[in-house]
Coordinates of C-alpha atoms in Angstrom, one line a residue:
Chain A
M29 CA -42.9 -22.9 -83.3
S30 CA -44.1 -25.7 -80.6
L31 CA -41.4 -27.6 -80.9
L32 CA -39.5 -25.1 -78.2
L33 CA -42.6 -25.9 -75.7
V34 CA -42.4 -29.6 -76.4
A35 CA -38.8 -29.8 -75.6
P36 CA -38.0 -29.4 -71.6
I37 CA -40.2 -33.2 -72.1
V38 CA -39.1 -34.6 -75.3
I39 CA -35.2 -33.8 -74.8
P40 CA -34.9 -36.2 -71.2
L41 CA -37.4 -38.7 -72.5
A42 CA -35.3 -39.6 -75.0
T43 CA -31.9 -39.0 -73.2
A44 CA -33.4 -41.9 -70.7
A45 CA -35.0 -43.7 -73.2
L46 CA -31.5 -43.6 -75.1
G47 CA -29.4 -44.2 -71.6
L48 CA -31.7 -47.9 -71.5
V49 CA -30.2 -48.3 -75.0
V50 CA -26.1 -47.7 -74.9
R51 CA -23.8 -49.7 -73.1
G52 CA -20.9 -48.6 -71.3
P53 CA -20.8 -46.1 -68.4
R54 CA -18.7 -43.2 -70.7
A55 CA -21.5 -43.9 -73.6
H56 CA -23.7 -43.2 -70.5
L57 CA -21.9 -39.4 -68.9
G58 CA -21.4 -38.7 -71.9
L59 CA -25.1 -39.1 -72.8
S60 CA -26.4 -37.4 -70.2
L61 CA -24.1 -34.6 -70.0
V62 CA -25.5 -34.1 -74.0
G63 CA -29.2 -34.0 -73.0
G64 CA -28.6 -32.2 -69.9
A65 CA -26.9 -28.9 -71.9
A66 CA -29.9 -29.6 -74.7
L67 CA -32.2 -29.4 -72.5
L68 CA -30.5 -26.0 -70.4
A69 CA -30.2 -24.7 -73.7
S70 CA -33.8 -25.5 -74.9
T71 CA -35.1 -23.9 -72.0
L72 CA -32.8 -20.6 -72.1
A73 CA -34.5 -20.2 -76.0
L74 CA -38.3 -21.0 -74.8
L75 CA -37.0 -18.5 -71.4
G76 CA -36.1 -15.8 -74.8
Q77 CA -39.4 -16.3 -76.5
V78 CA -41.4 -15.8 -73.6
L79 CA -39.4 -12.7 -72.6
R80 CA -40.2 -11.1 -76.1
G81 CA -43.3 -12.4 -77.8
G82 CA -45.4 -13.3 -74.2
T83 CA -47.4 -16.4 -72.9
R84 CA -47.2 -19.7 -75.7
A85 CA -49.4 -22.9 -75.7
T86 CA -49.2 -25.8 -77.6
Q87 CA -52.2 -28.6 -77.9
L88 CA -50.5 -31.8 -78.0
G89 CA -52.1 -33.3 -81.3
T90 CA -54.1 -31.2 -82.3
W91 CA -56.9 -31.2 -80.1
P92 CA -58.2 -28.2 -79.0
A93 CA -58.7 -26.5 -75.9
P94 CA -60.3 -27.2 -73.5
F95 CA -60.6 -31.0 -73.8
G96 CA -57.0 -31.8 -75.2
I97 CA -54.0 -31.5 -73.0
T98 CA -52.5 -28.1 -73.3
L99 CA -48.3 -27.3 -72.2
V100 CA -48.4 -23.6 -71.5
A101 CA -45.0 -21.1 -70.6
D102 CA -46.0 -18.1 -68.8
L103 CA -43.1 -15.9 -67.6
L104 CA -43.6 -18.0 -64.1
A105 CA -43.3 -20.8 -66.3
A106 CA -40.1 -20.1 -68.5
V107 CA -38.2 -19.1 -65.6
M108 CA -38.6 -22.2 -63.8
L109 CA -38.1 -24.1 -66.4
A110 CA -34.8 -22.4 -67.3
V111 CA -33.9 -22.2 -63.7
S112 CA -34.8 -26.0 -62.6
S113 CA -32.6 -27.6 -66.2
L114 CA -29.1 -25.3 -65.1
I115 CA -29.8 -27.0 -61.9
G116 CA -29.8 -30.4 -63.3
L117 CA -27.0 -29.9 -65.5
V118 CA -25.1 -28.4 -62.8
I119 CA -26.0 -32.0 -60.6
L120 CA -25.1 -33.8 -63.7
V121 CA -21.9 -32.4 -63.4
Y122 CA -21.5 -32.4 -60.2
S123 CA -22.3 -36.2 -59.8
V124 CA -19.5 -37.3 -62.1
E125 CA -17.2 -37.6 -59.1
T126 CA -19.7 -38.6 -56.3
I127 CA -22.2 -41.0 -57.5
D128 CA -20.2 -44.7 -57.5
A129 CA -20.7 -47.6 -60.3
E130 CA -23.3 -49.5 -58.8
R131 CA -25.7 -46.4 -58.9
R132 CA -24.4 -46.0 -62.2
A133 CA -24.9 -49.9 -63.2
H134 CA -28.6 -49.4 -61.8
G135 CA -29.8 -46.4 -64.0
Y136 CA -28.9 -43.9 -62.0
Y137 CA -28.6 -41.0 -65.2
P138 CA -32.1 -41.8 -67.0
L139 CA -33.7 -42.2 -63.1
L140 CA -32.1 -38.5 -63.2
H141 CA -34.2 -37.1 -66.6
V142 CA -37.1 -39.1 -65.3
L143 CA -36.8 -36.5 -62.9
L144 CA -35.9 -33.8 -64.8
M145 CA -38.6 -34.2 -67.2
G146 CA -40.9 -35.1 -64.7
V147 CA -40.3 -31.5 -62.8
C148 CA -40.5 -29.6 -66.6
G149 CA -43.9 -31.7 -67.2
A150 CA -45.4 -30.0 -64.2
F151 CA -44.1 -26.4 -65.0
L152 CA -45.6 -26.8 -68.6
A153 CA -49.4 -28.8 -67.7
G154 CA -52.0 -26.7 -68.6
D155 CA -54.3 -29.0 -67.0
L156 CA -54.7 -30.0 -63.3
F157 CA -54.7 -33.8 -64.4
N158 CA -51.6 -33.7 -66.6
L159 CA -50.1 -31.7 -63.6
Y160 CA -51.2 -34.6 -60.8
V161 CA -49.4 -37.1 -64.0
W162 CA -45.9 -35.0 -63.8
F163 CA -45.8 -35.0 -60.2
E164 CA -46.4 -38.8 -60.2
V165 CA -43.8 -39.1 -62.8
M166 CA -41.8 -36.7 -59.9
L167 CA -42.8 -39.2 -57.0
I168 CA -41.9 -42.2 -58.9
A169 CA -38.4 -40.7 -60.3
S170 CA -37.4 -39.1 -56.9
F171 CA -38.1 -42.3 -54.9
V172 CA -36.0 -44.5 -56.5
L173 CA -33.0 -41.7 -56.2
L174 CA -33.7 -42.1 -53.2
S175 CA -33.6 -45.2 -52.2
L176 CA -31.0 -46.4 -54.6
G177 CA -28.4 -48.6 -52.9
G178 CA -30.8 -49.4 -50.1
E179 CA -28.9 -48.9 -46.8
R180 CA -31.7 -48.8 -43.3
A181 CA -31.0 -45.0 -42.6
Q182 CA -31.7 -43.8 -46.7
L183 CA -35.0 -47.0 -46.7
E184 CA -36.5 -45.3 -44.3
G185 CA -36.4 -41.8 -45.3
S186 CA -37.7 -42.7 -48.7
V187 CA -40.6 -44.7 -46.4
K188 CA -41.8 -41.6 -44.8
Y189 CA -41.1 -39.4 -47.4
V190 CA -43.7 -41.4 -50.8
T191 CA -46.1 -42.0 -47.9
L192 CA -46.8 -38.1 -47.4
N193 CA -46.6 -38.4 -50.9
L194 CA -48.9 -40.5 -51.5
L195 CA -51.4 -38.7 -48.8
A196 CA -50.7 -35.9 -51.1
S197 CA -51.3 -37.2 -54.3
L198 CA -54.5 -38.1 -53.2
M199 CA -55.8 -35.4 -52.1
F200 CA -55.2 -33.4 -55.3
L201 CA -56.5 -36.6 -56.7
S202 CA -60.3 -36.0 -54.9
A203 CA -59.6 -32.2 -55.5
V204 CA -59.3 -32.8 -59.0
G205 CA -62.6 -34.9 -59.1
L206 CA -64.3 -32.7 -56.6
L207 CA -63.4 -29.5 -59.8
Y208 CA -64.7 -32.1 -62.4
G209 CA -67.5 -31.8 -60.8
L210 CA -68.3 -28.8 -59.8
A211 CA -66.6 -26.7 -63.3
G212 CA -67.1 -29.6 -65.8
T213 CA -63.0 -28.9 -67.1
L214 CA -59.9 -29.3 -65.7
N215 CA -58.1 -27.0 -68.6
M216 CA -56.5 -24.2 -65.6
A217 CA -57.7 -21.2 -68.3
D218 CA -61.3 -22.9 -68.7
L219 CA -60.8 -23.4 -64.6
A220 CA -59.9 -20.3 -64.1
V221 CA -62.8 -18.0 -66.3
K222 CA -65.5 -20.9 -64.6
L223 CA -64.2 -20.7 -60.9
R224 CA -64.7 -16.3 -61.3
E225 CA -68.6 -16.7 -62.9
A226 CA -69.3 -19.6 -60.6
P227 CA -72.6 -19.0 -59.0
R228 CA -71.6 -20.8 -55.1
P229 CA -68.0 -20.2 -54.8
G230 CA -68.1 -20.9 -50.9
L231 CA -68.2 -24.8 -52.6
L232 CA -64.7 -24.4 -54.3
L233 CA -63.3 -24.0 -50.8
A234 CA -63.0 -27.8 -51.2
P235 CA -61.0 -28.8 -54.2
G236 CA -59.0 -25.2 -52.9
M237 CA -57.9 -26.3 -49.2
L238 CA -57.7 -29.9 -50.5
L239 CA -55.3 -28.7 -53.5
L240 CA -53.4 -26.3 -50.5
G241 CA -52.6 -29.3 -48.5
A242 CA -51.6 -31.8 -51.8
F243 CA -49.2 -29.2 -52.9
G244 CA -48.4 -28.0 -49.0
I245 CA -46.8 -31.5 -48.1
K246 CA -44.9 -30.9 -51.5
A247 CA -44.0 -27.5 -50.8
A248 CA -42.9 -28.6 -46.9
A249 CA -45.2 -26.1 -45.7
F250 CA -45.7 -25.8 -41.8
P251 CA -47.6 -28.9 -40.8
V252 CA -46.7 -31.0 -43.6
F253 CA -42.7 -31.4 -43.5
S254 CA -41.7 -34.0 -41.3
W255 CA -40.9 -36.1 -44.9
L256 CA -38.2 -33.6 -45.6
P257 CA -35.6 -33.6 -43.1
P258 CA -35.1 -37.3 -43.1
A259 CA -35.4 -37.9 -46.4
Y260 CA -33.1 -35.5 -47.7
H261 CA -29.6 -36.3 -45.7
T262 CA -29.4 -39.6 -46.9
P263 CA -28.9 -40.3 -50.3
P264 CA -26.0 -39.2 -51.8
I265 CA -25.1 -35.1 -51.7
A266 CA -25.9 -34.8 -55.4
V267 CA -29.6 -36.8 -54.9
S268 CA -30.0 -34.5 -51.5
A269 CA -28.9 -31.1 -53.9
L270 CA -31.1 -31.8 -56.9
F271 CA -34.3 -32.5 -53.8
S272 CA -33.5 -29.8 -51.9
G273 CA -33.2 -27.5 -55.8
L274 CA -36.6 -28.6 -57.2
L275 CA -38.7 -30.9 -55.6
T276 CA -39.9 -28.6 -53.3
K277 CA -40.3 -25.0 -55.6
V278 CA -42.7 -27.2 -57.5
G279 CA -45.1 -27.7 -54.9
V280 CA -44.5 -23.5 -54.2
Y281 CA -44.5 -23.2 -58.7
A282 CA -47.9 -25.4 -58.1
L283 CA -49.5 -23.5 -55.0
L284 CA -48.0 -20.1 -56.6
R285 CA -50.4 -21.2 -60.2
A286 CA -53.4 -22.3 -58.1
F287 CA -53.8 -19.2 -55.6
T288 CA -53.5 -16.6 -58.2
L289 CA -55.6 -18.1 -61.3
L290 CA -57.8 -20.5 -59.8
F291 CA -58.6 -19.7 -56.4
V292 CA -58.6 -16.1 -55.6
Q293 CA -62.9 -16.0 -54.8
D294 CA -62.2 -15.4 -50.4
V295 CA -58.7 -14.3 -50.7
G296 CA -59.6 -12.9 -46.8
F297 CA -59.7 -16.9 -46.2
T298 CA -57.3 -18.9 -48.2
H299 CA -54.9 -15.9 -48.7
G300 CA -54.8 -15.1 -44.7
L301 CA -54.5 -18.8 -43.9
L302 CA -51.7 -18.8 -45.8
A303 CA -49.6 -16.3 -44.3
W304 CA -50.3 -18.0 -41.4
V305 CA -48.6 -21.0 -42.9
A306 CA -46.0 -18.6 -44.4
G307 CA -44.9 -17.6 -41.0
L308 CA -45.2 -20.9 -39.4
T309 CA -43.2 -22.9 -42.0
M310 CA -40.6 -20.1 -41.6
L311 CA -40.1 -20.4 -37.4
T312 CA -40.6 -23.9 -37.6
G313 CA -38.1 -24.3 -39.9
V314 CA -35.1 -22.1 -38.6
L315 CA -35.7 -23.3 -35.3
G316 CA -35.6 -27.1 -36.0
A317 CA -31.9 -26.0 -37.9
A318 CA -30.7 -24.3 -34.7
A319 CA -30.5 -28.3 -33.1
Q320 CA -28.8 -29.4 -35.6
M321 CA -25.4 -30.4 -35.7
E322 CA -25.2 -33.1 -39.1
F323 CA -24.7 -30.1 -42.2
R324 CA -27.5 -31.7 -44.2
R325 CA -30.0 -31.8 -41.5
L326 CA -28.6 -28.2 -40.9
L327 CA -29.3 -27.5 -44.6
A328 CA -32.7 -30.0 -45.2
F329 CA -34.4 -27.4 -42.7
H330 CA -33.4 -24.4 -43.9
I331 CA -34.9 -25.3 -46.8
I332 CA -38.5 -25.8 -44.9
S333 CA -37.8 -22.3 -43.0
Q334 CA -37.1 -21.2 -47.1
I335 CA -40.2 -22.1 -48.0
G336 CA -42.1 -20.0 -46.0
Y337 CA -40.4 -16.5 -47.7
M338 CA -41.9 -17.7 -51.0
L339 CA -45.3 -18.5 -49.6
M340 CA -45.4 -15.3 -47.7
G341 CA -45.4 -13.2 -51.2
L342 CA -48.3 -15.1 -52.3
A343 CA -50.1 -14.5 -48.8
L344 CA -49.8 -10.6 -49.9
L345 CA -51.0 -11.3 -53.3
S346 CA -49.6 -8.2 -55.0
A347 CA -47.1 -7.4 -57.6
G348 CA -45.0 -6.8 -55.0
G349 CA -45.3 -9.7 -53.3
L350 CA -45.4 -12.3 -56.0
A351 CA -42.4 -10.9 -57.1
G352 CA -40.6 -10.9 -54.7
A353 CA -42.0 -14.2 -53.9
V354 CA -40.4 -15.9 -57.3
L355 CA -37.4 -13.7 -57.4
Y356 CA -36.9 -16.1 -54.1
V357 CA -37.2 -18.8 -55.8
V358 CA -34.6 -18.4 -58.1
H359 CA -32.6 -17.1 -55.6
N360 CA -33.1 -20.1 -53.2
I361 CA -32.8 -22.7 -56.4
L362 CA -29.3 -21.4 -56.5
A363 CA -27.9 -20.8 -53.0
K364 CA -29.4 -23.8 -51.7
T365 CA -28.4 -26.7 -53.8
N366 CA -25.3 -25.1 -53.4
L367 CA -25.1 -24.6 -50.0
F368 CA -25.6 -28.8 -50.3
L369 CA -22.6 -28.7 -53.1
V370 CA -19.8 -27.1 -50.2
S371 CA -21.3 -29.6 -47.7
G372 CA -20.3 -32.6 -50.4
M373 CA -17.3 -30.8 -50.7
A374 CA -16.7 -30.5 -46.8
A375 CA -17.2 -34.5 -46.1
R376 CA -15.3 -35.3 -49.0
V377 CA -12.0 -33.4 -47.3
S378 CA -12.9 -34.3 -44.1
G379 CA -14.7 -37.4 -44.3
T380 CA -17.9 -35.7 -42.2
Y381 CA -20.7 -33.9 -42.0
D382 CA -20.7 -33.9 -38.4
L383 CA -20.3 -30.0 -37.9
K384 CA -18.6 -31.1 -34.7
A385 CA -15.9 -33.1 -36.8
L386 CA -15.6 -31.2 -39.0
G387 CA -13.1 -27.2 -38.5
G388 CA -10.8 -25.8 -39.9
L389 CA -12.0 -25.6 -43.6
Y390 CA -11.2 -21.8 -43.6
R391 CA -7.4 -22.4 -43.5
S392 CA -7.0 -25.2 -45.3
R393 CA -9.8 -24.7 -48.2
P394 CA -9.7 -21.0 -47.9
L395 CA -11.8 -21.1 -52.0
L396 CA -14.2 -23.8 -50.4
S397 CA -14.6 -21.4 -47.9
V398 CA -15.5 -18.7 -50.5
L399 CA -17.8 -21.5 -52.2
F400 CA -19.6 -21.4 -48.6
L401 CA -19.5 -17.8 -47.9
V402 CA -21.7 -16.5 -50.8
P403 CA -24.5 -18.6 -50.3
A404 CA -24.9 -18.8 -46.8
F405 CA -25.0 -15.0 -46.8
A406 CA -27.2 -14.7 -49.9
L407 CA -29.3 -17.2 -47.4
A408 CA -29.4 -14.8 -44.5
G409 CA -30.2 -11.6 -47.2
M410 CA -27.3 -10.1 -46.6
P411 CA -26.8 -6.7 -48.7
P412 CA -25.2 -7.4 -52.3
L413 CA -26.7 -11.0 -52.9
S414 CA -29.2 -11.7 -54.3
G415 CA -31.2 -13.1 -51.2
F416 CA -31.0 -9.4 -49.5
F417 CA -33.5 -7.7 -52.8
A418 CA -35.6 -10.7 -52.8
K419 CA -36.2 -10.3 -49.2
L420 CA -36.4 -6.4 -49.2
T421 CA -38.8 -7.2 -52.0
L422 CA -40.9 -8.9 -50.0
V423 CA -40.4 -7.1 -46.7
R424 CA -41.8 -3.9 -49.0
A425 CA -44.6 -5.6 -50.2
G426 CA -46.2 -6.7 -46.5
L427 CA -45.3 -3.4 -45.3
E428 CA -47.6 -1.9 -47.8
Q429 CA -49.8 -3.7 -46.7
E430 CA -49.0 -3.1 -43.0
R431 CA -48.6 -6.9 -42.2
Y432 CA -46.8 -6.3 -39.3
V433 CA -46.6 -9.8 -37.7
L434 CA -45.3 -11.8 -41.0
V435 CA -42.6 -8.9 -42.0
G436 CA -41.8 -9.4 -38.3
T437 CA -41.2 -12.4 -38.5
A438 CA -39.3 -12.5 -41.7
V439 CA -36.5 -10.6 -40.1
T440 CA -36.5 -12.2 -37.1
V441 CA -35.4 -15.6 -39.5
S442 CA -33.7 -14.2 -41.5
L443 CA -31.5 -12.7 -37.9
L444 CA -31.9 -16.2 -36.5
T445 CA -31.0 -18.0 -39.9
L446 CA -27.7 -15.4 -40.1
F447 CA -27.2 -17.6 -37.0
S448 CA -27.4 -20.5 -38.4
M449 CA -25.3 -20.2 -40.7
T450 CA -22.4 -18.8 -38.7
K451 CA -22.8 -21.5 -36.5
V452 CA -21.8 -23.6 -39.3
W453 CA -19.1 -21.2 -40.3
S454 CA -17.5 -21.4 -36.9
E455 CA -18.0 -24.4 -36.2
A456 CA -16.9 -26.1 -39.9
F457 CA -14.4 -23.8 -40.7
W458 CA -13.1 -20.6 -38.2
K459 CA -12.5 -23.4 -34.9
E460 CA -9.4 -25.6 -34.6
P461 CA -10.4 -29.1 -36.9
P462 CA -10.6 -31.4 -32.9
E463 CA -8.3 -34.3 -34.6
Q464 CA -5.6 -34.1 -37.2
P465 CA -7.5 -33.4 -40.5
A466 CA -7.8 -36.7 -42.7
P467 CA -5.4 -37.6 -45.7
S468 CA -7.5 -35.8 -49.4
G469 CA -6.1 -34.3 -52.0
R470 CA -7.7 -31.5 -54.1
L471 CA -11.0 -31.1 -55.0
P472 CA -11.9 -32.0 -58.4
L473 CA -13.2 -29.9 -60.8
S474 CA -16.0 -31.2 -61.8
L475 CA -16.9 -30.3 -58.0
V476 CA -16.0 -27.2 -57.4
V477 CA -17.4 -25.5 -61.3
P478 CA -20.6 -26.6 -60.3
S479 CA -20.5 -24.7 -57.3
A480 CA -18.3 -21.9 -58.3
T481 CA -21.5 -21.4 -61.5
L482 CA -23.6 -21.2 -58.5
A483 CA -21.9 -18.9 -56.4
L484 CA -21.3 -16.9 -59.4
L485 CA -24.7 -16.1 -60.5
T486 CA -25.9 -16.1 -56.8
C487 CA -23.7 -12.6 -57.5
L488 CA -24.8 -11.8 -60.6
L489 CA -28.7 -12.0 -59.3
G490 CA -27.6 -9.2 -57.1
L491 CA -25.5 -7.3 -59.7
F492 CA -28.4 -7.0 -61.8
A493 CA -31.4 -6.9 -59.2
D494 CA -33.1 -4.1 -60.9
E495 CA -33.5 -6.1 -64.1
A496 CA -34.3 -9.2 -62.3
L497 CA -37.3 -7.1 -60.3
A498 CA -38.4 -5.6 -63.4
V499 CA -38.5 -9.2 -65.0
G500 CA -40.0 -10.5 -61.4
T501 CA -42.8 -7.2 -61.3
R502 CA -43.9 -8.4 -64.8
L503 CA -44.4 -11.7 -64.2
A504 CA -46.0 -10.6 -60.9
E505 CA -49.1 -9.0 -63.1
E506 CA -48.8 -11.6 -65.7
L507 CA -50.0 -14.1 -62.6
L508 CA -52.4 -10.9 -61.2
S509 CA -54.4 -10.8 -64.0
H510 CA -55.3 -14.3 -65.4
Q511 CA -56.1 -12.4 -68.8
A512 CA -53.2 -13.1 -71.1
Y513 CA -53.0 -16.8 -69.5
V514 CA -56.4 -17.4 -71.1
A515 CA -55.8 -16.1 -74.0
A516 CA -52.7 -17.6 -74.9
V517 CA -54.4 -21.0 -73.5
M518 CA -57.8 -20.7 -75.4
G519 CA -56.7 -18.8 -78.8
A520 CA -53.3 -21.3 -79.3
R521 CA -54.0 -22.8 -82.6
P522 CA -55.3 -25.9 -82.3
Chain B
M4 CA -41.5 -76.6 -63.6
T5 CA -40.8 -80.4 -65.2
S6 CA -44.4 -81.2 -67.1
L7 CA -44.5 -82.6 -70.4
I8 CA -47.9 -82.1 -71.0
F9 CA -46.7 -78.4 -69.8
N10 CA -43.8 -78.0 -72.3
S11 CA -45.3 -79.4 -74.8
V12 CA -48.6 -77.1 -74.9
V13 CA -45.8 -74.1 -74.7
R14 CA -43.7 -75.0 -77.5
A15 CA -47.0 -75.0 -79.7
L16 CA -48.8 -71.6 -78.1
Q17 CA -45.6 -69.4 -77.9
P18 CA -45.9 -68.6 -81.6
L19 CA -49.9 -68.2 -82.0
L20 CA -49.8 -66.1 -78.6
L21 CA -46.8 -64.0 -80.4
F22 CA -49.0 -63.7 -83.7
F23 CA -52.1 -62.8 -81.9
S24 CA -50.6 -59.9 -80.2
V25 CA -49.4 -58.9 -83.6
F26 CA -52.4 -59.4 -85.1
L27 CA -53.7 -57.5 -82.1
L28 CA -50.8 -54.9 -82.4
L29 CA -53.0 -54.3 -86.0
S30 CA -56.2 -54.4 -84.8
G31 CA -55.7 -51.7 -82.4
H32 CA -56.4 -48.4 -84.0
H33 CA -60.1 -49.3 -84.8
A34 CA -61.0 -52.5 -83.1
P35 CA -59.9 -53.8 -79.3
G36 CA -56.8 -54.0 -78.7
G37 CA -53.3 -52.6 -79.5
G38 CA -50.0 -52.3 -77.9
F39 CA -51.1 -52.6 -74.4
T40 CA -53.0 -56.1 -75.0
G41 CA -50.6 -56.7 -77.7
G42 CA -47.2 -55.9 -75.2
M43 CA -48.6 -57.9 -73.1
V44 CA -49.9 -60.8 -74.9
A45 CA -46.2 -61.3 -76.1
A46 CA -45.3 -61.8 -73.0
S47 CA -47.0 -63.4 -71.5
A48 CA -45.3 -66.6 -74.5
F49 CA -41.8 -65.4 -73.2
V50 CA -43.2 -65.8 -69.5
L51 CA -44.6 -69.2 -70.8
Y52 CA -41.5 -69.8 -72.3
G53 CA -39.7 -68.9 -69.2
M54 CA -41.6 -71.3 -67.1
A55 CA -41.1 -74.0 -69.4
T56 CA -37.5 -73.9 -69.6
D57 CA -36.1 -71.3 -67.2
T58 CA -35.4 -67.9 -67.1
A59 CA -31.6 -67.5 -69.3
A60 CA -33.1 -69.6 -71.8
A61 CA -36.1 -67.4 -72.5
R62 CA -33.8 -64.1 -72.0
R63 CA -31.4 -66.4 -75.0
A64 CA -35.1 -66.9 -77.2
L65 CA -36.0 -62.7 -76.3
R66 CA -31.8 -62.1 -77.9
V67 CA -32.5 -58.6 -77.1
P68 CA -31.6 -57.2 -73.6
L69 CA -34.6 -55.6 -72.2
P70 CA -33.7 -52.4 -70.8
V71 CA -32.9 -51.9 -74.8
L72 CA -36.6 -53.3 -75.7
M73 CA -38.0 -50.2 -73.4
G74 CA -36.1 -48.2 -74.7
V75 CA -36.5 -48.3 -78.3
G76 CA -40.1 -48.5 -77.4
L77 CA -39.5 -45.1 -76.0
L78 CA -37.9 -44.0 -78.5
L79 CA -40.4 -45.1 -81.0
A80 CA -43.0 -43.1 -79.4
L81 CA -41.5 -40.4 -79.0
A82 CA -40.7 -40.3 -82.7
S83 CA -43.9 -40.9 -83.4
G84 CA -45.5 -37.5 -81.7
L85 CA -42.2 -35.5 -83.6
V86 CA -43.5 -36.8 -87.4
S87 CA -46.0 -34.0 -87.2
V88 CA -43.6 -31.2 -85.8
V89 CA -41.4 -31.6 -88.9
S90 CA -44.6 -30.1 -90.8
G91 CA -45.2 -27.6 -88.4
E92 CA -48.4 -29.4 -86.6
P93 CA -48.4 -29.1 -83.1
F94 CA -46.1 -32.7 -81.2
L95 CA -48.1 -36.2 -81.4
T96 CA -50.5 -34.8 -84.0
S97 CA -51.6 -37.9 -86.4
V98 CA -50.1 -38.5 -89.8
W99 CA -51.1 -40.5 -91.9
L100 CA -50.6 -42.4 -95.0
K101 CA -52.7 -44.1 -97.5
F102 CA -51.5 -46.3 -100.6
G103 CA -53.0 -49.0 -102.6
A104 CA -51.3 -52.3 -101.6
G105 CA -52.7 -54.4 -104.4
V106 CA -54.6 -57.4 -102.8
L107 CA -54.4 -55.5 -99.6
G108 CA -57.0 -53.3 -100.7
E109 CA -56.1 -49.8 -99.2
V110 CA -53.9 -49.5 -96.6
E111 CA -53.7 -46.4 -94.0
L112 CA -50.4 -46.4 -92.1
G113 CA -50.2 -43.5 -89.8
T114 CA -47.8 -42.2 -86.1
P115 CA -50.7 -44.0 -84.5
L116 CA -49.5 -47.5 -85.6
L117 CA -45.8 -46.7 -84.7
F118 CA -47.0 -44.9 -81.3
D119 CA -48.7 -48.3 -81.1
L120 CA -45.8 -50.1 -81.8
G121 CA -43.4 -48.4 -78.9
V122 CA -46.4 -49.4 -76.2
Y123 CA -46.1 -52.6 -77.1
L124 CA -42.1 -52.7 -77.0
V125 CA -42.0 -50.5 -73.4
V126 CA -45.1 -53.1 -72.6
M127 CA -43.7 -56.7 -72.8
G128 CA -40.1 -55.0 -71.5
V129 CA -41.5 -53.9 -68.6
T130 CA -43.9 -56.9 -67.9
L131 CA -40.7 -59.0 -68.7
T132 CA -38.9 -57.2 -66.4
F133 CA -41.2 -57.2 -63.3
V134 CA -41.4 -61.1 -64.0
A135 CA -38.0 -62.3 -65.0
S136 CA -36.9 -60.3 -61.8
L137 CA -39.2 -62.2 -59.3
A138 CA -38.3 -65.4 -60.8
E139 CA -34.3 -64.9 -60.2
E140 CA -35.3 -63.9 -56.9

């Protein structure tokens, strides 16, 4: 049944299109929530199908691969789809109280669905050109979401964002052109076969490095992350949270795909380089965070640092490493989005994102403190929570390959992350408030429930780490051997 | 713009342009034309009308709000892709209906036409939104 494969694209598009037609804020909200829930249901069903029956593919318009447009869902794509649509729904609920009427009137909800469509499309795309197209869909939707509202700081952030991302698009497109010239195809399954038997693998380094650059910018990896911190702390908190959960992870997904399926000819060079990038990304991110006293900027720097761990798993290119990387992606999407949600609630209660001006939340808001502690400890990698097992898997995989420097960096950065989270804890929650706290009512349920859901999932991911790791290992083995992917795409009935 | 010549020419041109846009839309599958060109021509008819009168009058002449135009267009294009899913074919596969229609001879109606109609409406809506927001600035 090919319907489930197109549903993650069709549902958000239909929701966005209906959003243009219906009138009235109530109808918009209802439509948007129904669309988000339907998307989550369809991606969960797809995940179930892929878990049971393996990789699935469909050829749009019945044009056979490698000529037509192929949508593929392997385990990696299915997991990413499910987590992303969950985040989408959570953010939609969180937006109910936090997005002002003006933004809503300017198409906030349809834009959010277009962004989700872009993200889902990128995960499903079976060829590089369509991946590029979905990246552009995402870029345009996120740019408008960033600049909606038109405040000065917002515009500054979004101009940086769009400039660097357009550069990434340019590199991506050049790489696509080069690859087409070299291999005569852009279908990733077809490329996987052709590139493995390429007569002059040295030539492949050029498109490979261009793609590394392009996806690196999207993922906010080491030298090219400067667009992220200024862009993520200016828009409304729901938008920041959504971006923190999804945008960089699509870049990581693209790297995972490209450097397991396509560019494995000269692993010593490409994945050696990735290891350097991973280590430096971890380190610079966490050091940047140490200097921040603004809640959202601090979290934004942590996003960068966390990307390093995912790249580390990819650089190891072993079943353990890739399983760790994917576990880390899932854990990080849940925890990082939640931290942004919590920062939004703290700011709603106290009226500021400045850690110096915050304080005393532990006494006045015990529930909020718990909601902060769960993702914060998960992020730092404290034992019973999801982050610990993800990091453990990565560290173990690193030790197996005797990559002591990389492992050492990962462990050190983990400690620094803990330090950074402790700083937030002591500043915002523990210390006496600098002045009388601003009067504030109860936190609405539409803010608490999304955050509590994510916290619960973080705990569950830690409790069922064995099962998660089993899925992760299966996923990693799928990534390491391209046969199943190729067979699913080429064998899918046109 | 208050030019008598321009206004009179627009009055004559507008229906012609609209007819021409529909012709382009329908001929698109086998001959040059299609939803995009047709939508552009249809949009230009309303742009000219707006220049001869004002944008508010052009909006009234269109009767449908621009976002609705775009939304319906997107939904039509989407629906054209889903027709094939009902019969178990992959998304976006063309489905054709052939029948004899008296004097018109044999007529082929297919989902590509529905898709093109969607494109037509989206292009028209987007172009007019651009022009209207520039003109009203």
